[in-house]
XYZ file of C-alpha atoms in Angstrom:
498
model
C 22.891 0.060 -14.014
C 20.604 -2.954 -14.332
C 23.177 -5.163 -12.560
C 23.479 -2.624 -9.729
C 19.725 -2.526 -9.194
C 19.457 -6.293 -9.113
C 22.343 -6.445 -6.636
C 20.556 -4.021 -4.321
C 17.361 -6.026 -4.592
C 19.184 -9.259 -3.748
C 20.786 -7.547 -0.760
C 17.350 -6.527 0.526
C 15.911 -10.006 0.090
C 18.913 -11.577 1.839
C 18.060 -9.665 5.009
C 14.800 -11.577 5.331
C 14.530 -14.909 7.172
C 15.210 -18.020 5.078
C 11.503 -18.961 5.190
C 10.563 -15.556 3.769
C 13.080 -15.843 0.948
C 11.811 -19.264 -0.118
C 8.059 -18.834 0.360
C 7.295 -15.250 -0.645
C 6.418 -15.161 -4.345
C 8.697 -12.783 -6.241
C 8.692 -11.922 -9.946
C 11.717 -10.815 -11.957
C 9.845 -9.489 -15.006
C 10.467 -5.936 -13.773
C 12.967 -3.997 -11.704
C 11.260 -1.050 -10.012
C 12.824 1.897 -8.214
C 11.010 4.792 -6.572
C 13.128 7.835 -5.810
C 16.157 5.530 -6.279
C 14.885 2.986 -3.724
C 14.617 -0.543 -5.130
C 11.225 -2.115 -4.423
C 10.429 -5.793 -3.955
C 8.505 -7.034 -6.983
C 5.991 -9.729 -6.031
C 4.299 -12.318 -8.201
C 0.519 -12.580 -8.295
C -1.447 -15.086 -10.397
C -4.156 -13.817 -12.748
C -6.675 -15.591 -14.965
C -6.426 -15.665 -18.758
C -9.410 -17.335 -20.403
C -8.892 -18.789 -23.881
C -11.302 -21.085 -25.730
C -13.401 -21.418 -22.597
C -10.469 -22.633 -20.508
C -8.784 -20.923 -17.556
C -5.045 -20.375 -17.728
C -3.006 -19.025 -14.826
C -0.480 -16.321 -15.692
C 2.040 -14.660 -13.392
C 1.573 -10.932 -13.131
C 3.579 -8.600 -10.854
C 2.960 -6.001 -8.180
C 4.819 -3.630 -5.900
C 3.515 -1.699 -2.921
C 4.235 1.986 -2.482
C 3.663 3.746 0.840
C 1.177 6.616 0.713
C 3.154 9.747 1.505
C 2.857 13.337 0.336
C 4.855 14.715 -2.565
C 5.830 13.518 -6.030
C 7.280 10.048 -6.547
C 9.647 9.357 -9.436
C 9.079 5.778 -10.586
C 11.528 3.968 -12.860
C 10.476 0.636 -14.374
C 12.975 -1.598 -16.166
C 11.485 -4.377 -18.287
C 13.697 -7.447 -17.837
C 12.040 -9.568 -20.542
C 13.182 -7.622 -23.589
C 12.629 -4.421 -25.526
C 9.797 -1.981 -24.911
C 7.787 -1.181 -28.030
C 4.586 0.106 -26.440
C 3.549 1.346 -22.981
C 0.173 1.914 -21.365
C -0.315 3.222 -17.839
C -3.878 2.776 -16.671
C -6.449 3.897 -15.717
C -6.186 6.080 -18.799
C -8.225 8.764 -17.025
C -5.190 9.451 -14.803
C -3.270 10.741 -17.849
C 0.156 9.749 -16.523
C 2.889 10.709 -19.006
C 6.106 8.710 -19.168
C 9.595 9.056 -20.592
C 11.339 6.150 -22.264
C 14.857 6.327 -20.865
C 16.252 3.503 -22.986
C 15.040 0.511 -24.963
C 13.869 -1.315 -21.825
C 13.282 1.416 -19.208
C 10.566 3.996 -18.620
C 10.205 6.703 -15.996
C 7.154 8.605 -14.770
C 6.029 10.724 -11.827
C 3.175 9.967 -9.458
C 1.792 13.213 -8.082
C -0.396 11.458 -5.521
C -0.899 7.960 -4.112
C -2.778 5.778 -6.608
C -3.275 2.240 -7.883
C -2.129 1.769 -11.471
C -1.279 -0.851 -14.079
C 1.860 -0.565 -16.216
C 1.473 -2.629 -19.377
C 4.348 -3.320 -21.753
C 3.766 -4.302 -25.380
C 0.009 -4.812 -24.814
C 0.644 -7.682 -22.381
C -2.101 -7.333 -19.769
C -1.383 -10.697 -18.129
C 2.265 -10.030 -17.278
C 1.792 -6.397 -16.331
C 3.061 -4.504 -13.300
C 0.507 -3.383 -10.708
C 1.604 -0.538 -8.460
C -0.505 -0.587 -5.299
C -0.557 2.214 -2.770
C -0.546 1.160 0.877
C -0.979 3.236 4.047
C 1.827 4.170 6.390
C 1.331 2.193 9.602
C 3.125 3.224 12.793
C 3.429 0.508 15.422
C 5.025 2.979 17.857
C 1.570 4.312 18.738
C 0.109 0.876 19.354
C 0.097 -0.191 23.001
C -0.067 -3.765 24.268
C 0.195 -5.178 20.755
C 1.080 -8.865 20.418
C 3.104 -10.242 17.519
C 1.765 -13.217 15.597
C 4.806 -15.263 16.632
C 3.917 -14.738 20.278
C 0.179 -15.134 19.662
C 0.732 -18.648 18.289
C 2.251 -19.729 21.615
C -0.702 -18.562 23.738
C -3.453 -20.798 25.017
C -7.095 -20.176 24.067
C -7.826 -18.125 27.198
C -4.821 -15.858 26.681
C -5.603 -15.407 22.991
C -9.086 -14.177 23.886
C -7.541 -11.285 25.811
C -5.465 -10.017 22.876
C -6.879 -6.773 21.504
C -4.149 -5.886 18.999
C -2.358 -8.506 16.907
C 0.312 -7.655 14.354
C 2.248 -9.403 11.600
C 5.810 -8.166 11.010
C 7.686 -7.971 7.714
C 8.511 -11.398 6.310
C 6.589 -14.607 5.788
C 3.979 -16.076 8.157
C 1.573 -18.971 7.823
C -1.808 -19.246 9.511
C -2.314 -22.809 10.664
C -5.282 -24.376 8.908
C -5.245 -21.524 6.355
C -7.823 -19.426 8.253
C -7.989 -17.661 11.607
C -11.007 -16.267 13.470
C -10.853 -12.661 14.645
C -12.633 -11.829 17.905
C -14.871 -8.854 18.735
C -13.014 -5.698 19.680
C -9.814 -6.899 18.029
C -7.461 -5.004 15.705
C -5.242 -6.984 13.331
C -2.326 -5.119 11.732
C -0.463 -6.507 8.721
C 2.675 -4.448 8.362
C 4.375 -3.483 5.100
C 6.621 -6.274 3.911
C 4.511 -8.928 5.631
C 3.339 -11.817 3.464
C 0.724 -13.836 5.352
C -0.402 -17.137 3.885
C -3.936 -17.535 5.152
C -7.197 -15.686 5.579
C -9.043 -13.957 8.423
C -12.657 -14.673 9.365
C -14.951 -12.240 11.142
C -18.011 -14.359 11.939
C -20.673 -13.188 14.385
C -18.412 -10.427 15.717
C -18.462 -6.665 16.196
C -16.018 -3.759 16.363
C -13.216 -5.368 14.385
C -10.389 -3.715 12.436
C -8.141 -5.447 9.923
C -5.671 -2.866 8.674
C -2.181 -2.629 7.271
C 0.063 -2.440 4.246
C 1.050 -6.087 3.805
C -0.212 -9.097 1.870
C -2.875 -11.542 3.091
C -3.511 -14.450 0.718
C -4.837 -17.926 1.585
C -3.077 -20.977 0.212
C -4.438 -22.034 -3.197
C -7.822 -20.260 -3.038
C -10.303 -18.755 -0.593
C -11.372 -15.570 1.147
C -8.705 -13.138 2.264
C -11.154 -11.623 4.733
C -14.614 -13.074 5.353
C -17.205 -10.855 7.073
C -20.274 -12.845 8.134
C -23.124 -11.896 10.499
C -21.039 -9.062 11.938
C -21.202 -5.300 12.409
C -18.868 -2.341 12.784
C -16.060 -3.902 10.766
C -13.234 -2.030 9.029
C -10.860 -3.602 6.476
C -8.253 -1.171 5.193
C -5.006 -0.967 3.262
C -4.065 -4.604 2.644
C -3.376 -6.576 -0.547
C -5.491 -9.725 -0.631
C -7.947 -11.901 -2.565
C -11.713 -12.139 -2.041
C -13.385 -9.979 0.624
C -17.094 -10.932 0.871
C -19.642 -9.424 3.259
C -22.709 -11.485 4.202
C -25.570 -10.920 6.643
C -23.760 -7.921 8.123
C -24.189 -4.193 8.606
C -22.016 -1.138 9.062
C -18.998 -2.449 7.188
C -16.248 -0.321 5.646
C -13.735 -1.690 3.142
C -11.191 0.983 2.241
C -8.026 1.093 0.145
C -8.021 -2.700 -0.283
C -6.370 -4.268 -3.324
C -7.553 -7.721 -4.384
C -6.498 -10.089 -7.189
C -7.840 -13.604 -7.859
C -7.092 -16.221 -10.493
C -9.200 -19.313 -9.701
C -12.755 -20.232 -10.692
C -15.516 -18.289 -8.928
C -12.929 -15.836 -7.680
C -15.371 -12.993 -7.035
C -14.013 -9.849 -5.421
C -16.179 -7.710 -3.160
C -19.411 -9.717 -2.806
C -22.219 -8.275 -0.690
C -24.974 -10.677 0.422
C -28.071 -9.661 2.412
C -26.253 -6.776 4.081
C -26.818 -3.079 4.744
C -24.774 0.066 5.238
C -21.693 -1.151 3.406
C -19.012 1.201 2.053
C -16.394 0.059 -0.476
C -14.066 3.000 -1.046
C -10.785 3.597 -2.882
C -10.290 -0.085 -3.741
C -8.776 -2.048 -6.627
C -10.239 -5.362 -7.806
C -8.872 -7.607 -10.556
C -10.809 -10.830 -10.448
C -11.432 -14.177 -12.092
C -15.170 -13.635 -11.665
C -17.368 -10.658 -10.763
C -15.354 -7.818 -9.237
C -18.304 -6.639 -7.160
C -21.807 -7.978 -6.578
C -24.872 -7.182 -4.525
C -27.229 -10.082 -3.873
C -30.018 -10.701 -1.376
C -30.528 -14.141 0.218
C -27.543 -16.336 -0.694
C -25.028 -18.769 0.895
C -27.153 -18.997 4.031
C -27.343 -15.225 4.433
C -31.029 -14.274 4.586
C -32.724 -10.999 3.710
C -32.559 -7.877 1.602
C -29.567 -5.701 0.718
C -29.654 -1.934 0.965
C -27.585 1.201 1.408
C -24.454 0.038 -0.417
C -21.952 2.650 -1.642
C -19.031 1.842 -3.937
C -16.806 4.774 -4.841
C -13.346 5.773 -6.077
C -12.564 2.234 -7.243
C -10.879 0.429 -10.142
C -12.475 -2.780 -11.463
C -10.838 -5.243 -13.865
C -12.868 -8.353 -14.708
C -10.751 -11.017 -16.379
C -14.003 -13.032 -16.327
C -17.670 -12.080 -15.828
C -18.842 -8.644 -14.635
C -17.119 -5.637 -13.131
C -20.435 -4.792 -11.378
C -23.306 -7.264 -11.000
C -26.551 -6.783 -9.079
C -29.676 -8.742 -8.280
C -29.403 -12.392 -9.336
C -29.814 -14.274 -6.047
C -32.671 -14.056 -3.565
C -35.067 -15.872 -1.250
C -36.764 -18.032 -3.888
C -33.616 -20.163 -4.197
C -32.871 -20.312 -0.466
C -33.634 -24.012 0.047
C -31.912 -25.185 -3.133
C -28.815 -23.112 -2.400
C -28.468 -24.150 1.237
C -29.069 -27.859 0.647
C -26.570 -27.973 -2.241
C -23.899 -26.517 0.048
C -24.721 -28.675 3.091
C -25.466 -25.560 5.138
C -27.930 -25.520 8.071
C -31.501 -25.144 6.847
C -33.689 -22.705 8.795
C -36.845 -24.151 10.395
C -38.933 -21.618 8.472
C -37.248 -22.400 5.151
C -40.539 -22.598 3.238
C -41.608 -19.230 4.608
C -38.271 -17.663 3.637
C -38.525 -19.020 0.079
C -41.958 -17.406 -0.381
C -40.710 -13.895 0.419
C -39.429 -11.226 -1.934
C -36.133 -9.571 -1.125
C -35.370 -5.978 -2.032
C -32.018 -4.681 -3.238
C -32.130 -0.914 -3.021
C -30.307 2.351 -2.484
C -27.065 1.497 -4.241
C -24.573 4.176 -5.303
C -21.620 3.644 -7.670
C -19.527 6.774 -8.029
C -16.181 7.658 -9.630
C -15.170 4.233 -10.927
C -12.732 3.179 -13.660
C -13.537 -0.109 -15.406
C -10.432 -1.412 -17.155
C -11.741 -4.641 -18.631
C -14.567 -7.081 -19.158
C -13.809 -10.349 -20.950
C -16.759 -12.744 -20.836
C -17.920 -14.972 -23.708
C -21.247 -16.026 -22.127
C -23.872 -13.453 -23.095
C -25.960 -14.151 -19.975
C -23.039 -13.012 -17.841
C -21.939 -9.922 -19.736
C -22.329 -6.314 -18.652
C -19.897 -3.826 -17.165
C -22.877 -2.482 -15.241
C -25.300 -5.384 -14.989
C -28.595 -5.812 -13.168
C -30.085 -9.273 -13.696
C -33.024 -9.417 -11.322
C -34.070 -12.963 -10.374
C -35.579 -15.020 -7.520
C -38.567 -12.681 -6.991
C -36.211 -9.859 -6.061
C -37.002 -6.183 -6.492
C -34.055 -3.979 -7.500
C -34.627 -0.261 -7.169
C -32.959 3.097 -6.629
C -29.543 2.476 -8.172
C -27.225 5.307 -9.240
C -24.155 4.940 -11.467
C -22.347 8.290 -11.535
C -19.052 9.220 -13.180
C -18.136 5.769 -14.518
C -15.320 5.546 -17.052
C -15.084 2.362 -19.131
C -11.983 1.581 -21.160
C -12.258 -0.501 -24.369
C -13.369 -3.999 -23.373
C -12.448 -7.205 -25.167
C -15.689 -9.167 -24.815
C -18.889 -8.045 -23.091
C -21.429 -5.241 -23.064
C -21.850 -1.931 -21.283
C -25.345 -2.393 -19.856
C -27.284 -5.578 -19.144
C -30.476 -4.579 -17.324
C -33.029 -7.361 -17.133
C -35.715 -8.965 -15.091
C -34.798 -12.542 -15.879
C -35.050 -16.176 -14.871
C -31.637 -17.792 -14.957
C -32.677 -21.395 -14.368
C -29.153 -22.445 -13.495
C -29.258 -20.347 -10.322
C -32.791 -19.041 -9.787
C -36.091 -20.663 -8.867
C -38.119 -17.725 -10.205
C -37.757 -14.583 -12.305
C -37.319 -11.284 -10.540
C -40.260 -9.021 -9.799
C -39.083 -5.590 -10.951
C -36.231 -3.239 -11.737
C -37.140 0.381 -10.951
C -35.495 3.786 -10.902
C -32.037 3.185 -12.342
C -29.871 6.200 -13.230
C -26.724 6.270 -15.335
C -25.068 9.681 -15.068
C -21.810 10.856 -16.635
C -20.891 7.542 -18.245
C -18.015 7.557 -20.767
C -16.809 4.753 -23.017
C -14.348 4.339 -25.867
C -15.304 1.523 -28.233
C -13.619 -1.848 -28.007
C -14.998 -5.265 -28.907
C -18.270 -4.984 -27.027
C -21.604 -6.593 -27.896
C -24.864 -4.687 -27.987
C -26.313 -3.862 -24.587
C -29.789 -4.930 -23.517
C -32.646 -3.653 -21.347
C -35.544 -6.094 -20.988
C -38.360 -6.983 -18.609
C -39.949 -10.382 -18.002
C -43.677 -9.651 -18.254
C -46.213 -6.885 -17.814
C -46.232 -7.668 -14.091
C -42.414 -7.941 -13.894
C -41.051 -4.955 -15.825
C -38.005 -2.752 -16.074
C -39.068 0.858 -15.708
C -37.804 4.391 -15.104
C -34.259 4.167 -16.483
C -32.412 7.445 -17.044
C -29.222 7.982 -19.027
C -27.899 11.455 -18.224
C -24.787 12.443 -20.187
C -23.901 9.081 -21.722
C -20.847 9.646 -23.933
C -19.620 6.967 -26.353
C -16.566 7.666 -28.486
C -16.794 11.328 -27.570
C -20.436 11.671 -28.659
C -23.224 12.443 -26.206
C -26.223 10.177 -26.654
C -29.489 11.988 -25.894
C -33.086 12.165 -27.105
C -32.499 15.639 -28.576
C -29.477 14.701 -30.714
C -29.669 16.945 -33.814
C -28.467 14.228 -36.191
C -30.828 11.473 -34.968
C -33.401 10.454 -37.573
C -36.917 10.616 -36.168
C -37.582 6.954 -36.810
C -34.523 5.835 -34.795
C -34.603 5.030 -31.120
C -32.029 6.947 -29.124
C -30.964 3.597 -27.646
C -29.778 2.563 -31.128
C -26.979 5.128 -30.866
C -26.011 3.606 -27.531
C -25.987 0.183 -29.201
C -28.610 -0.892 -26.700
C -31.623 -3.072 -27.447
C -34.817 -2.078 -25.667
C -36.727 -5.343 -25.292
C -40.236 -6.110 -24.148
C -41.805 -4.886 -20.906
C -39.561 -1.837 -20.623
C -41.180 1.450 -19.650
C -39.905 5.010 -19.541
C -36.276 4.974 -20.689
C -34.906 8.463 -21.289
C -31.611 9.812 -22.598
C -30.726 13.327 -21.432
C-alpha cells in the first residue's frame, strides 16, 4: 500500500514543469491521503532553539481545500514506528485510529488548521492547512504572471487581476509591488518564491490557496501606509501592517524560521482584523506597537480572533513595547528618512487601545529570556499608554519555557528611550491552561505616576481549578494571585479575580 501511494504521488509531481519539480520544497517524512487522494507534502523550515542557538529543522505541511462534509485523513509516517500521536489544538478533540504500526486515520468534520505530531516530535510534525476554493472561471480579464512579466510598465499598470497558476514561479528581485485597485490570486498548487508589497496603496486584494514565500527571509506580504487591504487564504511567512487602516487578514497561514521572524506585526495602525489565521514563528507571533520602523502614531481598534499561535521563540501575543520616544534612534539606526519634526514626534505619547483577542489557541511558548516571556504580554515602554485590552476565550497548552502573563510598565533600555506611562483596563476572561514548564507570571508598574491598574481575571482556570477571590480553600493571608502563580509587584492597583 505504501509503495502504491508513493507511486501515485510521484505521478502527480511528474506532471509539473521541470522547474517546479526541482525548486518546490517537498518532504517525504509523511504520506498523506484525504478521501483516497494523495496530497503533495511540502517542506517548511522551523526554528528549534537549543542552548541559545537557532537550529533550522524541516517540518511538513499539506493544504486541504475548504469544502463541506467530512474528510477522512490517512497519515503514514515514513520515518519509522508510531509510538505516540498528538493532534493539536487539543481543544479540537480529534480522535484517531492507528491502522498499523506507522499509519493513523482520523476524520475532519470541518475545515481547520491542525498539527499532527508523532512521538512528541514538534519540529518534524505535519501541519494540515485549510485553504479556500478559488474559481478562476468567474474572474474576467485576469492576466497570468507569465504574461505579466512580458508587459511594459504602462501595460502592467492597467492590470487589475493577476494570477499565479499551479507550479513554481519566481518574482524577480524577490519582491513585487501591488498597485491600487489590484487583485492578486495565488492558486492552489502554486509555489511563488518572493513577496508582495502594498505600499501607499488602497483597495488591494491578495487572495488564494497557494504558497508565497520570499527567498531566504523577508515579508510574504508587506502592508505599509495603505488602506482597504484584504489578504486571505495563502500560506506564507511574515505579514506586517504599518501606518495603515482598514486591513483584513483572514485564513492566512504563516511559518518562519529565521531570526526576528515575527508573524502578524501591527505598527501605528487602526481598524485591523486578523481572523482565522495560523502563526508558527521564530519570534513574536503577533504584536501591536505604536511608532516603529518609520511608522508614526498610535495603534487602536485591533481585533484578533479564531487563531492558532505557536511561538518557537518569544511571545505568542506581545503588546506595547515600541513608541514615539524611540523614533529618532530607531529611524537613524535603520537609515530610514527622518521626519523634519522628529524632535516633536519623540516628545509625544502614543496610545495603544481597544484591542480584542478572542477564541485563540496557544500551542507553545519557548523563550529563555525572562524579559521576553509571556503568552499574553503587555510590556509598556517609550511613554506609551496601553488601555482597554480584552483577552476572551484563550486556551493555552502546556508551554516549555515562558509565562502566562507578563503585564508591566517597563523600560527596556535595549529598545526604549523611556518607560511607558500606564497600563489600564485589561481584562482576561475565560482563560484556561494546563501546567507545563512555565515560570511565574508578573504584573508590575514602574512608579506611582506610571502604574498598572484595573486588571480583571474573570474565570481563569489552571489545571481545571478556577482561580477567584472567593475560593473556599484560599487561606485569608494568601493573595489570590499566588494561586495563579503570578507576582503582583509594585505600583499595581485594583487587580481582581472573579
